[in-house]
mmCIF file of C-alpha atoms in Angstrom:
data_model
loop_
_atom_site.group_PDB
_atom_site.id
_atom_site.type_symbol
_atom_site.label_atom_id
_atom_site.label_comp_id
_atom_site.label_asym_id
_atom_site.label_seq_id
_atom_site.Cartn_x
_atom_site.Cartn_y
_atom_site.Cartn_z
ATOM 1 C CA UNK A 1 141.925 9.564 22.319
ATOM 2 C CA UNK A 2 139.406 11.193 20.066
ATOM 3 C CA UNK A 3 138.649 9.357 16.995
ATOM 4 C CA UNK A 4 136.203 11.791 15.366
ATOM 5 C CA UNK A 5 132.463 12.203 15.630
ATOM 6 C CA UNK A 6 130.476 9.187 16.585
ATOM 7 C CA UNK A 7 128.867 7.277 13.783
ATOM 8 C CA UNK A 8 125.139 6.920 13.860
ATOM 9 C CA UNK A 9 123.976 3.606 14.948
ATOM 10 C CA UNK A 10 121.793 2.063 12.329
ATOM 11 C CA UNK A 11 119.849 0.030 14.865
ATOM 12 C CA UNK A 12 118.692 3.076 16.840
ATOM 13 C CA UNK A 13 115.214 4.611 16.140
ATOM 14 C CA UNK A 14 115.028 7.910 14.337
ATOM 15 C CA UNK A 15 114.903 11.068 16.402
ATOM 16 C CA UNK A 16 111.541 12.371 17.696
ATOM 17 C CA UNK A 17 111.631 15.371 15.385
ATOM 18 C CA UNK A 18 111.501 13.069 12.381
ATOM 19 C CA UNK A 19 108.142 11.404 13.486
ATOM 20 C CA UNK A 20 105.071 13.588 12.699
ATOM 21 C CA UNK A 21 102.663 13.945 15.636
ATOM 22 C CA UNK A 22 99.083 14.823 14.610
ATOM 23 C CA UNK A 23 97.806 15.711 18.043
ATOM 24 C CA UNK A 24 99.262 15.851 21.550
ATOM 25 C CA UNK A 25 98.530 17.339 24.911
ATOM 26 C CA UNK A 26 100.338 20.534 25.699
ATOM 27 C CA UNK A 27 100.633 19.952 29.420
ATOM 28 C CA UNK A 28 100.913 16.842 31.493
ATOM 29 C CA UNK A 29 97.786 15.443 33.154
ATOM 30 C CA UNK A 30 97.269 16.272 36.772
ATOM 31 C CA UNK A 31 98.369 13.636 39.159
ATOM 32 C CA UNK A 32 100.534 11.915 36.507
ATOM 33 C CA UNK A 33 104.215 11.893 36.866
ATOM 34 C CA UNK A 34 106.526 11.421 34.016
ATOM 35 C CA UNK A 35 110.093 10.416 34.069
ATOM 36 C CA UNK A 36 112.726 13.040 33.436
ATOM 37 C CA UNK A 37 113.756 11.255 30.346
ATOM 38 C CA UNK A 38 110.388 11.453 28.780
ATOM 39 C CA UNK A 39 110.121 15.163 29.590
ATOM 40 C CA UNK A 40 113.454 15.762 27.952
ATOM 41 C CA UNK A 41 112.418 13.796 24.911
ATOM 42 C CA UNK A 42 109.058 15.645 24.711
ATOM 43 C CA UNK A 43 110.700 19.032 25.023
ATOM 44 C CA UNK A 44 113.302 18.068 22.471
ATOM 45 C CA UNK A 45 110.532 16.862 20.136
ATOM 46 C CA UNK A 46 108.547 20.071 20.560
ATOM 47 C CA UNK A 47 111.589 22.144 19.902
ATOM 48 C CA UNK A 48 112.355 20.128 16.851
ATOM 49 C CA UNK A 49 108.701 20.310 15.634
ATOM 50 C CA UNK A 50 108.573 24.034 16.384
ATOM 51 C CA UNK A 51 111.685 24.471 14.363
ATOM 52 C CA UNK A 52 110.542 22.291 11.454
ATOM 53 C CA UNK A 53 106.570 22.988 11.297
ATOM 54 C CA UNK A 54 105.494 26.211 13.050
ATOM 55 C CA UNK A 55 101.895 26.131 11.466
ATOM 56 C CA UNK A 56 100.932 22.732 12.963
ATOM 57 C CA UNK A 57 99.449 24.148 16.224
ATOM 58 C CA UNK A 58 96.898 26.541 14.597
ATOM 59 C CA UNK A 59 95.792 23.715 12.255
ATOM 60 C CA UNK A 60 95.077 21.425 15.180
ATOM 61 C CA UNK A 61 92.980 24.127 16.895
ATOM 62 C CA UNK A 62 90.904 24.703 13.743
ATOM 63 C CA UNK A 63 90.315 20.992 13.440
ATOM 64 C CA UNK A 64 89.169 20.859 17.049
ATOM 65 C CA UNK A 65 86.781 23.756 16.491
ATOM 66 C CA UNK A 66 85.324 22.196 13.338
ATOM 67 C CA UNK A 67 84.900 18.865 15.135
ATOM 68 C CA UNK A 68 83.095 20.511 18.064
ATOM 69 C CA UNK A 69 80.777 22.359 15.653
ATOM 70 C CA UNK A 70 80.017 19.152 13.818
ATOM 71 C CA UNK A 71 79.293 17.428 17.123
ATOM 72 C CA UNK A 72 77.027 20.301 18.139
ATOM 73 C CA UNK A 73 75.214 20.183 14.796
ATOM 74 C CA UNK A 74 74.875 16.435 15.079
ATOM 75 C CA UNK A 75 73.415 16.802 18.566
ATOM 76 C CA UNK A 76 70.920 19.389 17.341
ATOM 77 C CA UNK A 77 70.004 17.163 14.385
ATOM 78 C CA UNK A 78 69.458 14.225 16.733
ATOM 79 C CA UNK A 79 67.190 16.379 18.902
ATOM 80 C CA UNK A 80 65.185 17.492 15.868
ATOM 81 C CA UNK A 81 64.977 13.895 14.657
ATOM 82 C CA UNK A 82 63.726 12.744 18.056
ATOM 83 C CA UNK A 83 61.176 15.564 18.071
ATOM 84 C CA UNK A 84 60.046 14.633 14.542
ATOM 85 C CA UNK A 85 59.656 11.014 15.609
ATOM 86 C CA UNK A 86 57.420 12.089 18.489
ATOM 87 C CA UNK A 87 55.325 14.261 16.179
ATOM 88 C CA UNK A 88 55.056 11.423 13.657
ATOM 89 C CA UNK A 89 53.912 9.053 16.406
ATOM 90 C CA UNK A 90 51.260 11.566 17.504
ATOM 91 C CA UNK A 91 50.121 11.964 13.913
ATOM 92 C CA UNK A 92 49.882 8.175 13.522
ATOM 93 C CA UNK A 93 47.716 7.989 16.632
ATOM 94 C CA UNK A 94 45.538 10.830 15.323
ATOM 95 C CA UNK A 95 45.190 9.049 11.962
ATOM 96 C CA UNK A 96 44.119 5.843 13.703
ATOM 97 C CA UNK A 97 41.561 7.776 15.749
ATOM 98 C CA UNK A 98 40.224 9.491 12.630
ATOM 99 C CA UNK A 99 40.010 6.140 10.831
ATOM 100 C CA UNK A 100 37.939 4.707 13.667
ATOM 101 C CA UNK A 101 35.690 7.781 13.602
ATOM 102 C CA UNK A 102 35.294 7.438 9.821
ATOM 103 C CA UNK A 103 34.379 3.749 10.097
ATOM 104 C CA UNK A 104 31.831 4.535 12.803
ATOM 105 C CA UNK A 105 30.324 7.326 10.691
ATOM 106 C CA UNK A 106 30.162 5.066 7.630
ATOM 107 C CA UNK A 107 28.390 2.371 9.647
ATOM 108 C CA UNK A 108 25.909 4.895 11.067
ATOM 109 C CA UNK A 109 25.360 6.295 7.581
ATOM 110 C CA UNK A 110 24.616 2.820 6.198
ATOM 111 C CA UNK A 111 22.162 2.107 9.017
ATOM 112 C CA UNK A 112 20.491 5.476 8.531
ATOM 113 C CA UNK A 113 20.238 4.928 4.764
ATOM 114 C CA UNK A 114 18.720 1.472 5.270
ATOM 115 C CA UNK A 115 16.191 2.802 7.780
ATOM 116 C CA UNK A 116 15.313 5.680 5.444
ATOM 117 C CA UNK A 117 14.755 3.283 2.539
ATOM 118 C CA UNK A 118 12.580 1.054 4.708
ATOM 119 C CA UNK A 119 10.571 4.040 5.878
ATOM 120 C CA UNK A 120 10.243 5.301 2.309
ATOM 121 C CA UNK A 121 9.033 1.882 1.090
ATOM 122 C CA UNK A 122 6.570 1.740 3.980
ATOM 123 C CA UNK A 123 5.237 5.210 3.177
ATOM 124 C CA UNK A 124 4.905 4.348 -0.516
ATOM 125 C CA UNK A 125 3.095 1.107 0.305
ATOM 126 C CA UNK A 126 0.714 2.902 2.679
ATOM 127 C CA UNK A 127 0.137 5.638 0.106
ATOM 128 C CA UNK A 128 -0.677 3.035 -2.560
ATOM 129 C CA UNK A 129 -3.085 1.269 -0.218
ATOM 130 C CA UNK A 130 -4.785 4.550 0.681
ATOM 131 C CA UNK A 131 -4.990 5.497 -2.983
ATOM 132 C CA UNK A 132 -6.537 2.146 -3.875
ATOM 133 C CA UNK A 133 -9.038 2.470 -1.017
ATOM 134 C CA UNK A 134 -9.868 6.034 -2.067
ATOM 135 C CA UNK A 135 -10.370 4.980 -5.673
ATOM 136 C CA UNK A 136 -12.614 2.142 -4.539
ATOM 137 C CA UNK A 137 -14.638 4.489 -2.336
ATOM 138 C CA UNK A 138 -14.857 6.997 -5.170
ATOM 139 C CA UNK A 139 -16.104 4.323 -7.543
ATOM 140 C CA UNK A 140 -18.678 3.150 -5.010
ATOM 141 C CA UNK A 141 -19.757 6.728 -4.332
ATOM 142 C CA UNK A 142 -20.174 7.400 -8.029
ATOM 143 C CA UNK A 143 -22.211 4.216 -8.364
ATOM 144 C CA UNK A 144 -24.422 5.270 -5.468
ATOM 145 C CA UNK A 145 -24.811 8.737 -6.952
ATOM 146 C CA UNK A 146 -25.833 7.279 -10.301
ATOM 147 C CA UNK A 147 -28.303 4.961 -8.582
ATOM 148 C CA UNK A 148 -29.775 7.792 -6.510
ATOM 149 C CA UNK A 149 -30.064 10.012 -9.559
ATOM 150 C CA UNK A 150 -31.906 7.251 -11.409
ATOM 151 C CA UNK A 151 -34.197 6.713 -8.451
ATOM 152 C CA UNK A 152 -34.879 10.438 -8.089
ATOM 153 C CA UNK A 153 -35.689 10.588 -11.792
ATOM 154 C CA UNK A 154 -38.064 7.648 -11.379
ATOM 155 C CA UNK A 155 -39.706 9.290 -8.383
ATOM 156 C CA UNK A 156 -40.118 12.540 -10.285
ATOM 157 C CA UNK A 157 -41.679 10.650 -13.158
ATOM 158 C CA UNK A 158 -43.970 8.883 -10.702
ATOM 159 C CA UNK A 159 -45.056 12.166 -9.128
ATOM 160 C CA UNK A 160 -45.587 13.885 -12.479
ATOM 161 C CA UNK A 161 -47.488 11.071 -14.156
ATOM 162 C CA UNK A 162 -49.658 10.123 -11.168
ATOM 163 C CA UNK A 163 -51.609 12.667 -9.151
ATOM 164 C CA UNK A 164 -54.683 12.301 -6.939
ATOM 165 C CA UNK A 165 -56.753 14.094 -9.554
ATOM 166 C CA UNK A 166 -55.412 12.025 -12.430
ATOM 167 C CA UNK A 167 -53.845 8.787 -11.173
ATOM 168 C CA UNK A 168 -51.723 6.663 -13.455
ATOM 169 C CA UNK A 169 -53.468 3.294 -13.604
ATOM 170 C CA UNK A 170 -50.314 1.556 -14.870
ATOM 171 C CA UNK A 171 -48.500 2.626 -11.715
ATOM 172 C CA UNK A 172 -51.476 1.763 -9.484
ATOM 173 C CA UNK A 173 -52.794 -1.641 -10.642
ATOM 174 C CA UNK A 174 -55.269 -1.768 -7.740
ATOM 175 C CA UNK A 175 -57.255 0.858 -9.669
ATOM 176 C CA UNK A 176 -57.643 -1.472 -12.667
ATOM 177 C CA UNK A 177 -60.655 -3.685 -13.165
ATOM 178 C CA UNK A 178 -60.432 -7.240 -11.791
ATOM 179 C CA UNK A 179 -60.258 -8.657 -15.321
ATOM 180 C CA UNK A 180 -57.171 -6.576 -16.069
ATOM 181 C CA UNK A 181 -55.541 -7.005 -12.706
ATOM 182 C CA UNK A 182 -52.442 -9.157 -12.582
ATOM 183 C CA UNK A 183 -48.691 -8.939 -12.677
ATOM 184 C CA UNK A 184 -47.765 -5.655 -14.265
ATOM 185 C CA UNK A 185 -44.928 -4.759 -16.584
ATOM 186 C CA UNK A 186 -41.954 -2.715 -15.472
ATOM 187 C CA UNK A 187 -40.532 -1.863 -12.061
ATOM 188 C CA UNK A 188 -42.743 -0.233 -9.446
ATOM 189 C CA UNK A 189 -41.281 2.321 -7.059
ATOM 190 C CA UNK A 190 -44.070 3.444 -4.697
ATOM 191 C CA UNK A 191 -47.570 2.258 -4.454
ATOM 192 C CA UNK A 192 -50.513 3.067 -2.205
ATOM 193 C CA UNK A 193 -52.857 0.356 -0.990
ATOM 194 C CA UNK A 194 -56.594 0.186 -0.858
ATOM 195 C CA UNK A 195 -58.285 2.157 1.877
ATOM 196 C CA UNK A 196 -61.217 -0.230 2.138
ATOM 197 C CA UNK A 197 -60.030 -2.463 4.954
ATOM 198 C CA UNK A 198 -61.767 -4.501 7.619
ATOM 199 C CA UNK A 199 -60.315 -4.795 11.130
ATOM 200 C CA UNK A 200 -58.078 -7.703 12.060
ATOM 201 C CA UNK A 201 -56.169 -7.838 15.370
ATOM 202 C CA UNK A 202 -52.395 -8.042 15.153
ATOM 203 C CA UNK A 203 -50.761 -8.665 18.549
ATOM 204 C CA UNK A 204 -47.199 -8.291 17.255
ATOM 205 C CA UNK A 205 -47.844 -4.820 15.852
ATOM 206 C CA UNK A 206 -49.761 -3.621 18.857
ATOM 207 C CA UNK A 207 -52.551 -2.160 16.723
ATOM 208 C CA UNK A 208 -55.319 -3.336 14.396
ATOM 209 C CA UNK A 209 -54.642 -4.244 10.759
ATOM 210 C CA UNK A 210 -57.473 -4.676 8.257
ATOM 211 C CA UNK A 211 -57.567 -6.808 5.099
ATOM 212 C CA UNK A 212 -59.083 -5.485 1.891
ATOM 213 C CA UNK A 213 -61.909 -6.891 -0.276
ATOM 214 C CA UNK A 214 -59.755 -9.805 -1.443
ATOM 215 C CA UNK A 215 -59.807 -11.204 2.052
ATOM 216 C CA UNK A 216 -56.138 -10.616 2.936
ATOM 217 C CA UNK A 217 -55.113 -11.392 6.481
ATOM 218 C CA UNK A 218 -51.836 -10.528 8.172
ATOM 219 C CA UNK A 219 -49.548 -13.312 9.333
ATOM 220 C CA UNK A 220 -48.425 -12.167 12.759
ATOM 221 C CA UNK A 221 -45.066 -13.930 12.508
ATOM 222 C CA UNK A 222 -44.251 -12.332 9.159
ATOM 223 C CA UNK A 223 -45.371 -8.919 10.366
ATOM 224 C CA UNK A 224 -43.262 -9.196 13.525
ATOM 225 C CA UNK A 225 -40.186 -10.079 11.434
ATOM 226 C CA UNK A 226 -40.948 -7.168 9.106
ATOM 227 C CA UNK A 227 -41.321 -4.779 12.050
ATOM 228 C CA UNK A 228 -37.955 -5.883 13.438
ATOM 229 C CA UNK A 229 -36.313 -5.408 10.027
ATOM 230 C CA UNK A 230 -37.980 -1.997 9.471
ATOM 231 C CA UNK A 231 -36.580 -0.732 12.775
ATOM 232 C CA UNK A 232 -33.078 -1.214 11.313
ATOM 233 C CA UNK A 233 -33.267 -1.800 7.547
ATOM 234 C CA UNK A 234 -30.415 -3.825 6.087
ATOM 235 C CA UNK A 235 -29.705 -5.930 3.023
ATOM 236 C CA UNK A 236 -27.996 -8.634 5.051
ATOM 237 C CA UNK A 237 -29.677 -11.908 4.178
ATOM 238 C CA UNK A 238 -28.908 -13.277 7.645
ATOM 239 C CA UNK A 239 -31.720 -11.307 9.315
ATOM 240 C CA UNK A 240 -34.904 -13.372 9.874
ATOM 241 C CA UNK A 241 -37.092 -11.292 7.545
ATOM 242 C CA UNK A 242 -34.809 -11.414 4.481
ATOM 243 C CA UNK A 243 -33.702 -14.958 5.259
ATOM 244 C CA UNK A 244 -37.313 -16.105 4.956
ATOM 245 C CA UNK A 245 -37.844 -14.146 1.717
ATOM 246 C CA UNK A 246 -34.649 -15.606 0.241
ATOM 247 C CA UNK A 247 -35.612 -19.117 1.221
ATOM 248 C CA UNK A 248 -39.277 -18.988 0.176
ATOM 249 C CA UNK A 249 -39.319 -16.591 -2.788
ATOM 250 C CA UNK A 250 -36.014 -15.275 -4.154
ATOM 251 C CA UNK A 251 -34.198 -18.605 -4.227
ATOM 252 C CA UNK A 252 -36.956 -20.626 -5.940
ATOM 253 C CA UNK A 253 -37.766 -17.778 -8.357
ATOM 254 C CA UNK A 254 -34.153 -17.553 -9.596
ATOM 255 C CA UNK A 255 -33.556 -21.288 -9.630
ATOM 256 C CA UNK A 256 -33.281 -21.977 -13.373
ATOM 257 C CA UNK A 257 -32.203 -25.066 -15.259
ATOM 258 C CA UNK A 258 -28.823 -23.591 -16.137
ATOM 259 C CA UNK A 259 -27.400 -23.551 -12.606
ATOM 260 C CA UNK A 260 -24.109 -21.792 -13.396
ATOM 261 C CA UNK A 261 -25.794 -18.864 -15.125
ATOM 262 C CA UNK A 262 -28.493 -18.805 -12.410
ATOM 263 C CA UNK A 263 -25.859 -18.150 -9.748
ATOM 264 C CA UNK A 264 -24.447 -15.255 -11.772
ATOM 265 C CA UNK A 265 -27.905 -13.784 -12.337
ATOM 266 C CA UNK A 266 -28.748 -13.999 -8.648
ATOM 267 C CA UNK A 267 -25.488 -12.254 -7.685
ATOM 268 C CA UNK A 268 -26.105 -9.510 -10.255
ATOM 269 C CA UNK A 269 -29.659 -8.967 -8.976
ATOM 270 C CA UNK A 270 -28.430 -8.700 -5.388
ATOM 271 C CA UNK A 271 -25.704 -6.223 -6.424
ATOM 272 C CA UNK A 272 -28.157 -4.257 -8.596
ATOM 273 C CA UNK A 273 -25.895 -4.670 -11.651
ATOM 274 C CA UNK A 274 -28.224 -6.641 -13.944
ATOM 275 C CA UNK A 275 -29.554 -4.996 -17.128
ATOM 276 C CA UNK A 276 -32.572 -6.141 -19.149
ATOM 277 C CA UNK A 277 -33.033 -4.727 -22.623
ATOM 278 C CA UNK A 278 -35.356 -5.577 -25.515
ATOM 279 C CA UNK A 279 -34.017 -7.338 -28.570
ATOM 280 C CA UNK A 280 -34.077 -5.326 -31.802
ATOM 281 C CA UNK A 281 -37.009 -6.220 -34.015
ATOM 282 C CA UNK A 282 -34.945 -6.498 -37.198
ATOM 283 C CA UNK A 283 -33.288 -9.870 -37.618
ATOM 284 C CA UNK A 284 -29.564 -10.234 -38.079
ATOM 285 C CA UNK A 285 -28.191 -11.316 -41.483
ATOM 286 C CA UNK A 286 -28.044 -15.055 -42.044
ATOM 287 C CA UNK A 287 -24.895 -16.666 -40.709
ATOM 288 C CA UNK A 288 -23.925 -13.543 -38.776
ATOM 289 C CA UNK A 289 -24.406 -12.914 -35.050
ATOM 290 C CA UNK A 290 -23.265 -10.244 -32.672
ATOM 291 C CA UNK A 291 -19.929 -11.025 -31.056
ATOM 292 C CA UNK A 292 -21.161 -10.135 -27.580
ATOM 293 C CA UNK A 293 -24.341 -12.262 -27.733
ATOM 294 C CA UNK A 294 -24.356 -15.645 -26.005
ATOM 295 C CA UNK A 295 -26.867 -18.166 -27.304
ATOM 296 C CA UNK A 296 -29.673 -17.676 -29.775
ATOM 297 C CA UNK A 297 -32.766 -15.483 -29.909
ATOM 298 C CA UNK A 298 -34.813 -18.686 -30.239
ATOM 299 C CA UNK A 299 -33.409 -20.430 -27.125
ATOM 300 C CA UNK A 300 -33.622 -19.197 -23.529
ATOM 301 C CA UNK A 301 -30.188 -19.092 -21.923
ATOM 302 C CA UNK A 302 -31.637 -19.767 -18.439
ATOM 303 C CA UNK A 303 -34.208 -22.486 -19.054
ATOM 304 C CA UNK A 304 -32.565 -24.015 -22.132
ATOM 305 C CA UNK A 305 -35.966 -24.311 -23.830
ATOM 306 C CA UNK A 306 -36.749 -23.282 -27.396
ATOM 307 C CA UNK A 307 -38.650 -20.040 -26.906
ATOM 308 C CA UNK A 308 -38.910 -16.752 -28.748
ATOM 309 C CA UNK A 309 -36.723 -14.404 -26.741
ATOM 310 C CA UNK A 310 -37.733 -10.751 -26.961
ATOM 311 C CA UNK A 311 -35.297 -9.624 -24.247
ATOM 312 C CA UNK A 312 -31.712 -10.216 -23.266
ATOM 313 C CA UNK A 313 -29.731 -9.589 -20.053
ATOM 314 C CA UNK A 314 -26.251 -8.279 -19.319
ATOM 315 C CA UNK A 315 -24.428 -8.999 -16.057
ATOM 316 C CA UNK A 316 -22.457 -6.138 -14.527
ATOM 317 C CA UNK A 317 -19.876 -4.503 -16.787
ATOM 318 C CA UNK A 318 -19.646 -7.539 -19.058
ATOM 319 C CA UNK A 319 -20.361 -6.970 -22.736
ATOM 320 C CA UNK A 320 -21.878 -10.443 -23.132
ATOM 321 C CA UNK A 321 -25.647 -10.729 -23.535
ATOM 322 C CA UNK A 322 -27.919 -13.688 -22.754
ATOM 323 C CA UNK A 323 -31.294 -14.128 -24.465
ATOM 324 C CA UNK A 324 -34.158 -14.940 -22.082
ATOM 325 C CA UNK A 325 -37.739 -16.030 -22.610
ATOM 326 C CA UNK A 326 -40.792 -14.027 -21.363
ATOM 327 C CA UNK A 327 -41.204 -16.407 -18.418
ATOM 328 C CA UNK A 328 -37.573 -16.010 -17.326
ATOM 329 C CA UNK A 329 -37.842 -12.242 -17.707
ATOM 330 C CA UNK A 330 -40.977 -12.168 -15.511
ATOM 331 C CA UNK A 331 -39.193 -14.130 -12.777
ATOM 332 C CA UNK A 332 -36.133 -11.855 -12.849
ATOM 333 C CA UNK A 333 -38.293 -8.724 -12.966
ATOM 334 C CA UNK A 334 -40.342 -9.835 -9.957
ATOM 335 C CA UNK A 335 -37.200 -10.314 -7.869
ATOM 336 C CA UNK A 336 -35.762 -6.974 -9.074
ATOM 337 C CA UNK A 337 -38.990 -5.204 -8.066
ATOM 338 C CA UNK A 338 -38.711 -6.657 -4.555
ATOM 339 C CA UNK A 339 -35.064 -5.619 -4.129
ATOM 340 C CA UNK A 340 -35.778 -2.149 -5.518
ATOM 341 C CA UNK A 341 -38.530 -1.574 -2.991
ATOM 342 C CA UNK A 342 -36.563 -2.729 0.058
ATOM 343 C CA UNK A 343 -33.634 -0.568 -1.088
ATOM 344 C CA UNK A 344 -36.004 2.416 -1.161
ATOM 345 C CA UNK A 345 -37.064 1.593 2.390
ATOM 346 C CA UNK A 346 -33.445 1.263 3.524
ATOM 347 C CA UNK A 347 -32.543 4.630 1.972
ATOM 348 C CA UNK A 348 -35.545 6.332 3.573
ATOM 349 C CA UNK A 349 -37.296 7.138 0.294
ATOM 350 C CA UNK A 350 -40.574 5.466 1.316
ATOM 351 C CA UNK A 351 -42.573 7.678 3.677
ATOM 352 C CA UNK A 352 -45.339 5.317 4.775
ATOM 353 C CA UNK A 353 -46.535 3.537 7.853
ATOM 354 C CA UNK A 354 -45.625 -0.047 8.584
ATOM 355 C CA UNK A 355 -48.939 -1.441 7.335
ATOM 356 C CA UNK A 356 -48.777 -0.144 3.727
ATOM 357 C CA UNK A 357 -45.127 -1.167 3.502
ATOM 358 C CA UNK A 358 -45.926 -4.666 4.715
ATOM 359 C CA UNK A 359 -48.755 -5.183 2.203
ATOM 360 C CA UNK A 360 -46.615 -3.841 -0.651
ATOM 361 C CA UNK A 361 -43.903 -6.352 0.251
ATOM 362 C CA UNK A 362 -46.485 -9.131 0.398
ATOM 363 C CA UNK A 363 -47.705 -8.105 -3.061
ATOM 364 C CA UNK A 364 -44.154 -8.251 -4.408
ATOM 365 C CA UNK A 365 -43.710 -11.688 -2.845
ATOM 366 C CA UNK A 366 -46.937 -12.734 -4.526
ATOM 367 C CA UNK A 367 -45.534 -11.615 -7.902
ATOM 368 C CA UNK A 368 -42.427 -13.716 -7.306
ATOM 369 C CA UNK A 369 -44.547 -16.754 -6.392
ATOM 370 C CA UNK A 370 -46.741 -16.391 -9.486
ATOM 371 C CA UNK A 371 -43.714 -15.904 -11.733
ATOM 372 C CA UNK A 372 -42.093 -19.009 -10.249
ATOM 373 C CA UNK A 373 -45.265 -20.990 -11.046
ATOM 374 C CA UNK A 374 -45.116 -19.818 -14.668
ATOM 375 C CA UNK A 375 -47.703 -16.998 -14.656
ATOM 376 C CA UNK A 376 -46.628 -13.877 -16.533
ATOM 377 C CA UNK A 377 -48.395 -11.149 -18.536
ATOM 378 C CA UNK A 378 -48.599 -11.647 -22.298
ATOM 379 C CA UNK A 379 -46.924 -8.308 -23.032
ATOM 380 C CA UNK A 380 -43.822 -9.307 -21.112
#
């Protein structure tokens, strides 16, 4: 008996066509078997979906294509990113290498700069030392030139004022009468000796020496020392000849009461830097004295005795003057004459044999001995 169409059961699930399916496989997988019921339901669902939404299949295909393109783009982006990471790593390594190279170059540059500065300082120091030595040599050369010019001028004056036809008796005291003979004023340069000699044997010289009318006789020891010194003239006081002269004549002659000033005078005489000049005849105003004068014109600065001082001395380049008595001047002058003569011999300006040189030196030593004993000419 038919009772009408069947009523829908409320507990049953809705039909397959009512459930939207976003994506499904068109065909069954290989090797997979489905039950006939499921196939019927799938076909019924497809028919229902085909009837209700015919545009769903093309939409799913477009979505698949867009997804595959995005995946491909993502894969390409990942490859580029990996490549960029490799390049960045290589660049980091290159930067580290360049940093090490830069540090090494900076260190080498610092070392090179330090060595250059040291070399520059060394060159400047050597240049300053050479300049100082050159200036010193130039100063010494100029001093020697001035001394030689003065000596040449003195020699010219000697030659002009004293000739064999008209000898200058002031320059040749042996030509004076015995009453006028004695220590002479001024500085002698060259002097000939008497030709009236009597024979005396001299073993050290190897030939015969002759004393003059005064009865002079050669000391063989002194002459031997002089011969040894003349072979190689020097101003070194350590040689036997000059050591004896210093000990017996120069030292005692320059040994004054004022010891400190005596040492300075002796050094100036040895260095040929002592100057003796006459004092002006006009007296200074009362209560006023020259600023560069030491002592008084009525007191000798060397002996300390009250004497009328007609001369004063200056030591080296100093502007200070010291007043000296006639006796002190005679002692200084005698020593200066001796040093002047031996300097002439050392420089080769004296063209004489050994005998005249020896007797001239003995005469100069005699002047020093007399001056030390207090004998001096009145005009001094």
